[in-house]
PDB file of C-alpha atoms in Angstrom:
ATOM      1  CA  MET A 207       3.607  31.964 -10.556  1.00  0.00           C
ATOM      2  CA  LYS A 208       3.510  33.624  -7.369  1.00  0.00           C
ATOM      3  CA  TYR A 209       3.155  30.073  -5.574  1.00  0.00           C
ATOM      4  CA  PHE A 210       6.320  28.938  -7.633  1.00  0.00           C
ATOM      5  CA  LYS A 211       7.993  31.809  -6.733  1.00  0.00           C
ATOM      6  CA  MET A 212       7.321  31.222  -2.893  1.00  0.00           C
ATOM      7  CA  LEU A 213       8.321  27.466  -3.308  1.00  0.00           C
ATOM      8  CA  VAL A 214      11.384  28.049  -5.282  1.00  0.00           C
ATOM      9  CA  ALA A 215      12.590  30.953  -2.437  1.00  0.00           C
ATOM     10  CA  ALA A 216      11.580  28.242   0.448  1.00  0.00           C
ATOM     11  CA  LEU A 217      13.784  25.597  -1.436  1.00  0.00           C
ATOM     12  CA  LEU A 218      16.751  27.742  -1.620  1.00  0.00           C
ATOM     13  CA  VAL A 219      16.696  28.977   1.733  1.00  0.00           C
ATOM     14  CA  CYS A 220      15.757  25.828   3.361  1.00  0.00           C
ATOM     15  CA  GLY A 221      19.427  25.035   2.508  1.00  0.00           C
ATOM     16  CA  ALA A 222      21.406   1.839  -6.761  1.00  0.00           C
ATOM     17  CA  ALA A 223      23.596  -0.275  -7.230  1.00  0.00           C
ATOM     18  CA  HIS A 224      22.574  -3.553  -8.758  1.00  0.00           C
ATOM     19  CA  ALA A 225      22.487  -5.613  -5.773  1.00  0.00           C
ATOM     20  CA  GLN A 226      21.532  -6.009  -2.325  1.00  0.00           C
ATOM     21  CA  ASP A 227      25.148  -5.832  -1.127  1.00  0.00           C
ATOM     22  CA  ASP A 228      25.396  -2.327  -2.960  1.00  0.00           C
ATOM     23  CA  LEU A 229      22.465  -0.819  -1.228  1.00  0.00           C
ATOM     24  CA  LEU A 230      23.030  -1.865   2.114  1.00  0.00           C
ATOM     25  CA  LYS A 231      26.757  -0.110   1.549  1.00  0.00           C
ATOM     26  CA  ASP A 232      25.006   2.894   0.707  1.00  0.00           C
ATOM     27  CA  LEU A 233      22.630   2.826   3.647  1.00  0.00           C
ATOM     28  CA  ASP A 234      25.995   2.466   5.771  1.00  0.00           C
ATOM     29  CA  SER A 235      27.583   5.276   4.100  1.00  0.00           C
ATOM     30  CA  THR A 236      27.862   8.889   5.275  1.00  0.00           C
ATOM     31  CA  TRP A 237      27.327  11.901   3.365  1.00  0.00           C
ATOM     32  CA  THR A 238      29.724  14.850   3.232  1.00  0.00           C
ATOM     33  CA  PRO A 239      28.990  17.989   1.415  1.00  0.00           C
ATOM     34  CA  LYS A 240      31.749  16.872  -1.169  1.00  0.00           C
ATOM     35  CA  ALA A 241      30.010  13.786  -2.149  1.00  0.00           C
ATOM     36  CA  ASP A 242      27.604  13.741  -5.166  1.00  0.00           C
ATOM     37  CA  ALA A 243      24.091  14.706  -3.811  1.00  0.00           C
ATOM     38  CA  SER A 244      22.317  13.705  -6.939  1.00  0.00           C
ATOM     39  CA  ASN A 245      20.257  10.969  -5.106  1.00  0.00           C
ATOM     40  CA  ALA A 246      18.426  13.488  -2.744  1.00  0.00           C
ATOM     41  CA  PHE A 247      15.535  10.714  -2.138  1.00  0.00           C
ATOM     42  CA  LYS A 248      16.045   7.316  -1.318  1.00  0.00           C
ATOM     43  CA  GLY A 249      12.864   6.180  -3.146  1.00  0.00           C
ATOM     44  CA  LEU A 250      11.894   7.078  -6.937  1.00  0.00           C
ATOM     45  CA  GLN A 251       8.715   8.584  -5.537  1.00  0.00           C
ATOM     46  CA  ILE A 252       8.567  11.056  -2.430  1.00  0.00           C
ATOM     47  CA  CYS A 253       5.006   9.665  -1.557  1.00  0.00           C
ATOM     48  CA  ASN A 254       3.344   9.764  -4.996  1.00  0.00           C
ATOM     49  CA  MET A 255       4.954  12.335  -6.638  1.00  0.00           C
ATOM     50  CA  GLN A 256       8.166  11.731  -8.664  1.00  0.00           C
ATOM     51  CA  SER A 257      11.547  12.206  -6.750  1.00  0.00           C
ATOM     52  CA  THR A 258      14.620  13.330  -8.679  1.00  0.00           C
ATOM     53  CA  LYS A 259      16.381   9.709  -8.185  1.00  0.00           C
ATOM     54  CA  MET A 260      16.790   7.641 -11.012  1.00  0.00           C
ATOM     55  CA  ALA A 261      17.508   3.896 -11.711  1.00  0.00           C
ATOM     56  CA  ALA A 262      21.030   3.026 -12.561  1.00  0.00           C
ATOM     57  CA  LYS A 263      21.507   2.009 -16.041  1.00  0.00           C
ATOM     58  CA  LYS A 264      20.574  -1.772 -16.778  1.00  0.00           C
ATOM     59  CA  GLU A 265      18.620  -1.728 -13.232  1.00  0.00           C
ATOM     60  CA  PHE A 266      15.006  -3.065 -13.148  1.00  0.00           C
ATOM     61  CA  TYR A 267      12.508  -2.050 -10.530  1.00  0.00           C
ATOM     62  CA  PHE A 268       9.264  -4.401 -10.198  1.00  0.00           C
ATOM     63  CA  VAL A 269       6.823  -1.944  -8.452  1.00  0.00           C
ATOM     64  CA  VAL A 270       3.509  -2.753  -6.571  1.00  0.00           C
ATOM     65  CA  SER A 271       1.536  -0.201  -4.956  1.00  0.00           C
ATOM     66  CA  HIS A 272      -1.879  -0.149  -3.229  1.00  0.00           C
ATOM     67  CA  ARG A 273      -4.349   2.621  -1.766  1.00  0.00           C
ATOM     68  CA  PHE A 274      -7.270   1.163   0.120  1.00  0.00           C
ATOM     69  CA  GLY A 275     -10.492   3.181   0.065  1.00  0.00           C
ATOM     70  CA  ASP A 276     -11.439   6.179   2.159  1.00  0.00           C
ATOM     71  CA  LEU A 277     -10.889   5.777   5.912  1.00  0.00           C
ATOM     72  CA  GLN A 278     -13.656   7.834   6.951  1.00  0.00           C
ATOM     73  CA  TYR A 279     -15.922   4.965   6.261  1.00  0.00           C
ATOM     74  CA  GLY A 280     -14.337   2.758   9.148  1.00  0.00           C
ATOM     75  CA  LEU A 281     -16.191  -0.867   9.116  1.00  0.00           C
ATOM     76  CA  ASP A 282     -18.650  -0.044   6.243  1.00  0.00           C
ATOM     77  CA  ASN A 283     -15.810  -0.703   3.861  1.00  0.00           C
ATOM     78  CA  PHE A 284     -13.789  -2.369   6.232  1.00  0.00           C
ATOM     79  CA  PHE A 285     -11.200   0.860   7.127  1.00  0.00           C
ATOM     80  CA  GLY A 286     -10.740   0.976   3.035  1.00  0.00           C
ATOM     81  CA  LEU A 287      -9.740  -2.978   2.068  1.00  0.00           C
ATOM     82  CA  ASP A 288     -13.092  -3.297   0.520  1.00  0.00           C
ATOM     83  CA  ASN A 289     -12.220  -0.706  -2.227  1.00  0.00           C
ATOM     84  CA  ALA A 290      -8.701  -1.016  -3.018  1.00  0.00           C
ATOM     85  CA  TYR A 291      -7.066   0.412  -6.138  1.00  0.00           C
ATOM     86  CA  THR A 292      -3.896  -1.472  -7.140  1.00  0.00           C
ATOM     87  CA  LYS A 293      -1.049  -0.277  -9.463  1.00  0.00           C
ATOM     88  CA  LEU A 294       1.419  -2.997 -11.283  1.00  0.00           C
ATOM     89  CA  GLY A 295       4.356  -1.769 -13.079  1.00  0.00           C
ATOM     90  CA  GLY A 296       8.334  -1.902 -14.083  1.00  0.00           C
ATOM     91  CA  ILE A 297      10.989   0.652 -14.620  1.00  0.00           C
ATOM     92  CA  TYR A 298      14.190   0.236 -16.667  1.00  0.00           C
ATOM     93  CA  GLY A 299      17.158   2.245 -16.587  1.00  0.00           C
ATOM     94  CA  VAL A 300      18.114   2.549 -20.438  1.00  0.00           C
ATOM     95  CA  THR A 301      21.037   4.839 -19.217  1.00  0.00           C
ATOM     96  CA  ASN A 302      22.344   6.411 -15.696  1.00  0.00           C
ATOM     97  CA  TRP A 303      20.370   9.573 -17.049  1.00  0.00           C
ATOM     98  CA  LEU A 304      17.022   8.024 -18.676  1.00  0.00           C
ATOM     99  CA  THR A 305      14.818   5.606 -17.257  1.00  0.00           C
ATOM    100  CA  VAL A 306      11.472   4.359 -19.238  1.00  0.00           C
ATOM    101  CA  ALA A 307       8.201   2.763 -17.197  1.00  0.00           C
ATOM    102  CA  LEU A 308       5.112   1.308 -17.697  1.00  0.00           C
ATOM    103  CA  SER A 309       2.263   0.462 -15.460  1.00  0.00           C
ATOM    104  CA  ARG A 310      -1.182  -0.945 -15.305  1.00  0.00           C
ATOM    105  CA  HIS A 311      -3.431   0.754 -12.421  1.00  0.00           C
ATOM    106  CA  THR A 312      -7.255  -0.460 -11.477  1.00  0.00           C
ATOM    107  CA  TYR A 313      -8.371   3.275 -11.627  1.00  0.00           C
ATOM    108  CA  ASN A 314     -10.151   3.447 -15.179  1.00  0.00           C
ATOM    109  CA  LYS A 315      -8.085   0.395 -16.270  1.00  0.00           C
ATOM    110  CA  THR A 316      -5.397   2.796 -16.947  1.00  0.00           C
ATOM    111  CA  TYR A 317      -1.864   1.925 -18.906  1.00  0.00           C
ATOM    112  CA  GLU A 318       0.395   4.647 -17.898  1.00  0.00           C
ATOM    113  CA  LEU A 319       3.528   4.891 -20.047  1.00  0.00           C
ATOM    114  CA  ALA A 320       6.562   7.203 -18.362  1.00  0.00           C
ATOM    115  CA  VAL A 321       9.826   8.241 -19.274  1.00  0.00           C
ATOM    116  CA  LYS A 322      12.557  10.134 -16.888  1.00  0.00           C
ATOM    117  CA  TYR A 323      15.471  12.057 -17.811  1.00  0.00           C
ATOM    118  CA  ARG A 324      18.133  13.943 -16.035  1.00  0.00           C
ATOM    119  CA  PHE A 325      19.294  17.247 -17.280  1.00  0.00           C
ATOM    120  CA  VAL A 326      21.989  18.075 -14.373  1.00  0.00           C
ATOM    121  CA  SER A 327      23.054  16.359 -10.788  1.00  0.00           C
ATOM    122  CA  GLN A 328      23.736  18.501  -7.779  1.00  0.00           C
ATOM    123  CA  THR A 329      27.396  18.221  -6.787  1.00  0.00           C
ATOM    124  CA  ASP A 330      29.953  20.211  -4.763  1.00  0.00           C
ATOM    125  CA  GLY A 331      31.510  22.985  -6.580  1.00  0.00           C
ATOM    126  CA  GLY A 332      28.754  22.204  -9.368  1.00  0.00           C
ATOM    127  CA  SER A 333      25.281  22.543  -9.989  1.00  0.00           C
ATOM    128  CA  PRO A 334      23.438  23.427  -6.478  1.00  0.00           C
ATOM    129  CA  VAL A 335      20.376  21.104  -7.254  1.00  0.00           C
ATOM    130  CA  THR A 336      19.389  18.127  -9.266  1.00  0.00           C
ATOM    131  CA  ILE A 337      16.817  18.654 -11.889  1.00  0.00           C
ATOM    132  CA  VAL A 338      14.843  15.944 -14.201  1.00  0.00           C
ATOM    133  CA  GLY A 339      12.256  15.941 -16.677  1.00  0.00           C
ATOM    134  CA  TYR A 340       9.441  13.370 -16.234  1.00  0.00           C
ATOM    135  CA  ASN A 341       6.652  12.875 -18.820  1.00  0.00           C
ATOM    136  CA  THR A 342       3.565  10.569 -18.635  1.00  0.00           C
ATOM    137  CA  TRP A 343       0.998   9.181 -21.401  1.00  0.00           C
ATOM    138  CA  ASP A 344      -2.096   7.862 -19.889  1.00  0.00           C
ATOM    139  CA  ILE A 345      -4.478   5.321 -21.867  1.00  0.00           C
ATOM    140  CA  ASN A 346      -7.947   4.870 -20.501  1.00  0.00           C
ATOM    141  CA  SER A 347      -9.073   1.328 -21.558  1.00  0.00           C
ATOM    142  CA  LYS A 348     -12.242   1.213 -19.214  1.00  0.00           C
ATOM    143  CA  LEU A 349     -14.059   3.389 -21.792  1.00  0.00           C
ATOM    144  CA  LYS A 350     -15.833   1.057 -24.147  1.00  0.00           C
ATOM    145  CA  LYS A 351     -16.821   2.010 -27.858  1.00  0.00           C
ATOM    146  CA  GLU A 352     -20.515   0.190 -27.332  1.00  0.00           C
ATOM    147  CA  GLU A 353     -21.257   2.466 -24.384  1.00  0.00           C
ATOM    148  CA  TYR A 354     -20.049   5.657 -25.890  1.00  0.00           C
ATOM    149  CA  PRO A 355     -20.683   5.554 -29.750  1.00  0.00           C
ATOM    150  CA  ALA A 356     -18.903   8.815 -30.759  1.00  0.00           C
ATOM    151  CA  LEU A 357     -15.741   7.831 -28.642  1.00  0.00           C
ATOM    152  CA  LYS A 358     -12.397   8.434 -30.804  1.00  0.00           C
ATOM    153  CA  ALA A 359      -9.067   6.587 -29.712  1.00  0.00           C
ATOM    154  CA  THR A 360      -7.497   9.790 -28.908  1.00  0.00           C
ATOM    155  CA  ASP A 361     -10.625  10.353 -26.055  1.00  0.00           C
ATOM    156  CA  ARG A 362      -8.555   8.051 -24.044  1.00  0.00           C
ATOM    157  CA  PHE A 363      -5.455   9.889 -23.686  1.00  0.00           C
ATOM    158  CA  ALA A 364      -4.041  12.115 -20.890  1.00  0.00           C
ATOM    159  CA  PHE A 365      -0.784  13.500 -20.442  1.00  0.00           C
ATOM    160  CA  SER A 366       1.542  15.078 -17.825  1.00  0.00           C
ATOM    161  CA  THR A 367       4.670  17.103 -18.068  1.00  0.00           C
ATOM    162  CA  GLN A 368       6.819  17.627 -14.873  1.00  0.00           C
ATOM    163  CA  LEU A 369       9.916  19.291 -13.879  1.00  0.00           C
ATOM    164  CA  PRO A 370      11.530  18.169 -10.407  1.00  0.00           C
ATOM    165  CA  ILE A 371      14.039  20.419  -8.875  1.00  0.00           C
ATOM    166  CA  SER A 372      15.627  18.982  -5.580  1.00  0.00           C
ATOM    167  CA  ARG A 373      18.756  19.795  -3.398  1.00  0.00           C
ATOM    168  CA  LYS A 374      19.993  17.755  -0.590  1.00  0.00           C
ATOM    169  CA  PHE A 375      20.717  20.152   2.373  1.00  0.00           C
ATOM    170  CA  SER A 376      22.477  17.731   4.482  1.00  0.00           C
ATOM    171  CA  GLU A 377      22.514  13.744   4.992  1.00  0.00           C
ATOM    172  CA  LYS A 378      19.227  13.976   6.598  1.00  0.00           C
ATOM    173  CA  PHE A 379      17.270  16.486   5.032  1.00  0.00           C
ATOM    174  CA  SER A 380      16.187  16.845   0.973  1.00  0.00           C
ATOM    175  CA  ALA A 381      13.530  19.288  -0.506  1.00  0.00           C
ATOM    176  CA  GLU A 382      12.094  19.482  -4.202  1.00  0.00           C
ATOM    177  CA  VAL A 383       9.614  21.695  -6.094  1.00  0.00           C
ATOM    178  CA  ASN A 384       7.974  20.350  -9.210  1.00  0.00           C
ATOM    179  CA  PRO A 385       5.722  22.574 -11.899  1.00  0.00           C
ATOM    180  CA  ILE A 386       3.391  20.596 -13.196  1.00  0.00           C
ATOM    181  CA  PHE A 387       1.150  20.512 -16.505  1.00  0.00           C
ATOM    182  CA  ILE A 388      -1.635  18.124 -16.953  1.00  0.00           C
ATOM    183  CA  HIS A 389      -3.280  17.952 -20.287  1.00  0.00           C
ATOM    184  CA  LYS A 390      -6.813  15.745 -20.616  1.00  0.00           C
ATOM    185  CA  ASN A 391      -8.423  14.912 -24.144  1.00  0.00           C
ATOM    186  CA  LEU A 392     -11.452  13.897 -22.482  1.00  0.00           C
ATOM    187  CA  TYR A 393     -12.557  15.886 -19.228  1.00  0.00           C
ATOM    188  CA  GLU A 394     -15.920  16.811 -17.265  1.00  0.00           C
ATOM    189  CA  PRO A 395     -15.930  20.767 -17.943  1.00  0.00           C
ATOM    190  CA  SER A 396     -17.884  21.633 -15.130  1.00  0.00           C
ATOM    191  CA  ILE A 397     -15.575  20.282 -12.645  1.00  0.00           C
ATOM    192  CA  GLU A 398     -12.039  20.234 -14.120  1.00  0.00           C
ATOM    193  CA  ASN A 399     -10.147  22.077 -16.746  1.00  0.00           C
ATOM    194  CA  LYS A 400      -8.735  20.515 -20.022  1.00  0.00           C
ATOM    195  CA  ASP A 401      -5.492  21.957 -19.334  1.00  0.00           C
ATOM    196  CA  GLN A 402      -4.266  22.002 -15.368  1.00  0.00           C
ATOM    197  CA  PHE A 403      -0.983  23.870 -13.541  1.00  0.00           C
ATOM    198  CA  LEU A 404       0.020  22.923 -10.555  1.00  0.00           C
ATOM    199  CA  VAL A 405       3.084  23.402  -8.353  1.00  0.00           C
ATOM    200  CA  ALA A 406       3.944  20.921  -5.950  1.00  0.00           C
ATOM    201  CA  ALA A 407       6.616  20.475  -3.199  1.00  0.00           C
ATOM    202  CA  GLY A 408       7.739  17.725  -0.943  1.00  0.00           C
ATOM    203  CA  GLY A 409      10.717  16.918   1.457  1.00  0.00           C
ATOM    204  CA  ARG A 410      12.342  13.972   2.869  1.00  0.00           C
ATOM    205  CA  TYR A 411      13.729  13.948   6.532  1.00  0.00           C
ATOM    206  CA  LYS A 412      16.161  10.905   7.513  1.00  0.00           C
ATOM    207  CA  VAL A 413      15.347   9.611  11.051  1.00  0.00           C
ATOM    208  CA  THR A 414      17.854   6.571  10.738  1.00  0.00           C
ATOM    209  CA  LYS A 415      19.662   4.972   8.020  1.00  0.00           C
ATOM    210  CA  ARG A 416      16.936   2.736   6.904  1.00  0.00           C
ATOM    211  CA  LEU A 417      13.800   4.956   7.680  1.00  0.00           C
ATOM    212  CA  SER A 418      12.806   8.406   6.692  1.00  0.00           C
ATOM    213  CA  VAL A 419       9.665  10.507   6.690  1.00  0.00           C
ATOM    214  CA  ASN A 420       8.290  12.462   3.530  1.00  0.00           C
ATOM    215  CA  LEU A 421       5.792  15.034   2.933  1.00  0.00           C
ATOM    216  CA  GLU A 422       4.068  16.278  -0.471  1.00  0.00           C
ATOM    217  CA  TYR A 423       1.737  18.883  -1.467  1.00  0.00           C
ATOM    218  CA  ALA A 424       0.455  20.068  -4.741  1.00  0.00           C
ATOM    219  CA  ALA A 425      -1.180  23.426  -5.305  1.00  0.00           C
ATOM    220  CA  ARG A 426      -4.030  23.525  -8.537  1.00  0.00           C
ATOM    221  CA  LEU A 427      -3.568  26.966  -9.996  1.00  0.00           C
ATOM    222  CA  ASN A 428      -6.225  26.927 -12.191  1.00  0.00           C
ATOM    223  CA  ALA A 429      -8.898  24.786 -10.939  1.00  0.00           C
ATOM    224  CA  PRO A 430     -12.342  25.864 -11.350  1.00  0.00           C
ATOM    225  CA  SER A 431     -14.622  25.980  -7.894  1.00  0.00           C
ATOM    226  CA  SER A 432     -15.767  22.661  -7.126  1.00  0.00           C
ATOM    227  CA  LYS A 433     -16.213  20.553  -4.224  1.00  0.00           C
ATOM    228  CA  SER A 434     -15.441  17.459  -5.923  1.00  0.00           C
ATOM    229  CA  TYR A 435     -11.693  17.541  -5.916  1.00  0.00           C
ATOM    230  CA  HIS A 436      -8.979  18.970  -3.893  1.00  0.00           C
ATOM    231  CA  ASP A 437      -5.360  19.613  -3.709  1.00  0.00           C
ATOM    232  CA  PRO A 438      -3.857  16.372  -3.114  1.00  0.00           C
ATOM    233  CA  LEU A 439      -1.339  15.952   0.075  1.00  0.00           C
ATOM    234  CA  SER A 440       0.672  12.757   1.077  1.00  0.00           C
ATOM    235  CA  PHE A 441       2.363  11.787   3.944  1.00  0.00           C
ATOM    236  CA  GLY A 442       4.903   8.697   3.928  1.00  0.00           C
ATOM    237  CA  VAL A 443       7.171   6.490   5.800  1.00  0.00           C
ATOM    238  CA  ASP A 444      10.390   4.848   3.660  1.00  0.00           C
ATOM    239  CA  ILE A 445      11.801   1.897   4.810  1.00  0.00           C
ATOM    240  CA  ASP A 446      14.841   0.534   3.023  1.00  0.00           C
ATOM    241  CA  THR A 447      15.418  -3.213   3.455  1.00  0.00           C
ATOM    242  CA  GLY A 448      18.539  -3.104   0.884  1.00  0.00           C
ATOM    243  CA  GLY A 449      16.801  -5.033  -1.392  1.00  0.00           C
ATOM    244  CA  HIS A 450      13.664  -3.005  -2.016  1.00  0.00           C
ATOM    245  CA  ILE A 451      12.060   0.162  -0.913  1.00  0.00           C
ATOM    246  CA  PHE A 452       8.794  -0.166   0.973  1.00  0.00           C
ATOM    247  CA  GLN A 453       6.804   3.194   1.567  1.00  0.00           C
ATOM    248  CA  LEU A 454       3.737   3.560   3.590  1.00  0.00           C
ATOM    249  CA  VAL A 455       1.503   6.442   2.536  1.00  0.00           C
ATOM    250  CA  ILE A 456      -1.440   8.146   3.738  1.00  0.00           C
ATOM    251  CA  ALA A 457      -2.729  10.620   0.855  1.00  0.00           C
ATOM    252  CA  THR A 458      -5.886  12.392   0.037  1.00  0.00           C
ATOM    253  CA  SER A 459      -6.107  11.153  -3.433  1.00  0.00           C
ATOM    254  CA  GLN A 460      -6.539   7.368  -4.223  1.00  0.00           C
ATOM    255  CA  PRO A 461      -5.588   7.133  -7.814  1.00  0.00           C
ATOM    256  CA  MET A 462      -1.817   6.577  -8.410  1.00  0.00           C
ATOM    257  CA  ASN A 463      -1.460   7.281 -12.009  1.00  0.00           C
ATOM    258  CA  ASP A 464      -0.212  11.043 -12.264  1.00  0.00           C
ATOM    259  CA  VAL A 465      -2.862  12.418 -14.252  1.00  0.00           C
ATOM    260  CA  ALA A 466      -5.303  11.452 -11.677  1.00  0.00           C
ATOM    261  CA  TYR A 467      -3.334  11.635  -8.459  1.00  0.00           C
ATOM    262  CA  PHE A 468      -2.753  15.570  -9.280  1.00  0.00           C
ATOM    263  CA  THR A 469      -6.098  16.310 -10.429  1.00  0.00           C
ATOM    264  CA  ASN A 470      -8.674  14.081  -9.307  1.00  0.00           C
ATOM    265  CA  GLY A 471      -8.135  13.863  -5.391  1.00  0.00           C
ATOM    266  CA  SER A 472     -11.438  13.285  -3.599  1.00  0.00           C
ATOM    267  CA  GLY A 473      -9.826  13.218   0.157  1.00  0.00           C
ATOM    268  CA  SER A 474      -9.751  16.071   2.181  1.00  0.00           C
ATOM    269  CA  LEU A 475      -8.021  16.130   5.848  1.00  0.00           C
ATOM    270  CA  GLY A 476     -10.378  18.810   6.654  1.00  0.00           C
ATOM    271  CA  GLN A 477     -13.378  16.231   6.192  1.00  0.00           C
ATOM    272  CA  GLY A 478     -11.516  13.541   7.596  1.00  0.00           C
ATOM    273  CA  SER A 479     -10.962  11.797   4.012  1.00  0.00           C
ATOM    274  CA  ALA A 480      -7.791  10.110   3.232  1.00  0.00           C
ATOM    275  CA  PHE A 481      -6.608   6.796   1.517  1.00  0.00           C
ATOM    276  CA  PHE A 482      -3.892   4.513   3.446  1.00  0.00           C
ATOM    277  CA  GLY A 483      -1.565   2.316   0.844  1.00  0.00           C
ATOM    278  CA  PHE A 484       1.964   1.418   0.179  1.00  0.00           C
ATOM    279  CA  ASN A 485       4.400   1.157  -2.478  1.00  0.00           C
ATOM    280  CA  MET A 486       6.731  -1.553  -2.861  1.00  0.00           C
ATOM    281  CA  TYR A 487      10.047  -1.303  -5.098  1.00  0.00           C
ATOM    282  CA  ARG A 488      12.051  -4.417  -5.938  1.00  0.00           C
ATOM    283  CA  VAL A 489      15.337  -4.070  -7.664  1.00  0.00           C
ATOM    284  CA  PHE A 490      17.078  -6.412  -9.886  1.00  0.00           C
TER     285      PHE A 490
END
């Protein structure tokens, strides 16, 4: 709670379109204080963490993401290319305030179902922030009944509940805080908890009309003392081509499904351990 209050205080103190032509027009528009600032972020993710941006009604995104292996091993794993994780997915805007998504991840052969819904948008003279809800349901399909005779169907499940809250302070700078709850039906008691609480924060700084730099960090509030997993930290660059958003990412957590990204990050910048990759969103 202490960390949450500090991050909220810091946030307050600090301050598409169905076709390519519409996206390019949006790129060239100038933000003013009187404009709707609900889209504080250009991408649906800041780096790995969800932003408050929503898919528009009937808008479909095809998502391809990669996270290569640990960079600290250099040529031994060809700078991570030998140990890549992949995510393939689709995101659909049911309405302007409701989005659904389905993705498949290499990590644990996980299927992730997600729903994102907007509570309120930041507008001049109205709400000072944009607030959305985000929930995921993971299904671990790697587990086999032959190897684990006592395995139940529900053992495969894990869930996340998130509440991203963002503010667009200016044309160039936006920030977000995100209280997070993770629940796992199957976990390792010696190094993790069944229920985990985190507070995450992220920001975006627009360098040019089509380029921004992003940063995010999540503090695990009740994680047991263990050297196996660390708080996830990510740095990214957004490149907007008009037809799609391309994000370059360096992260301390290799998995890309929310549950594992926030709780099973094995990398640490202090130890020289990080994972390079990218997210690519193609909108239709």
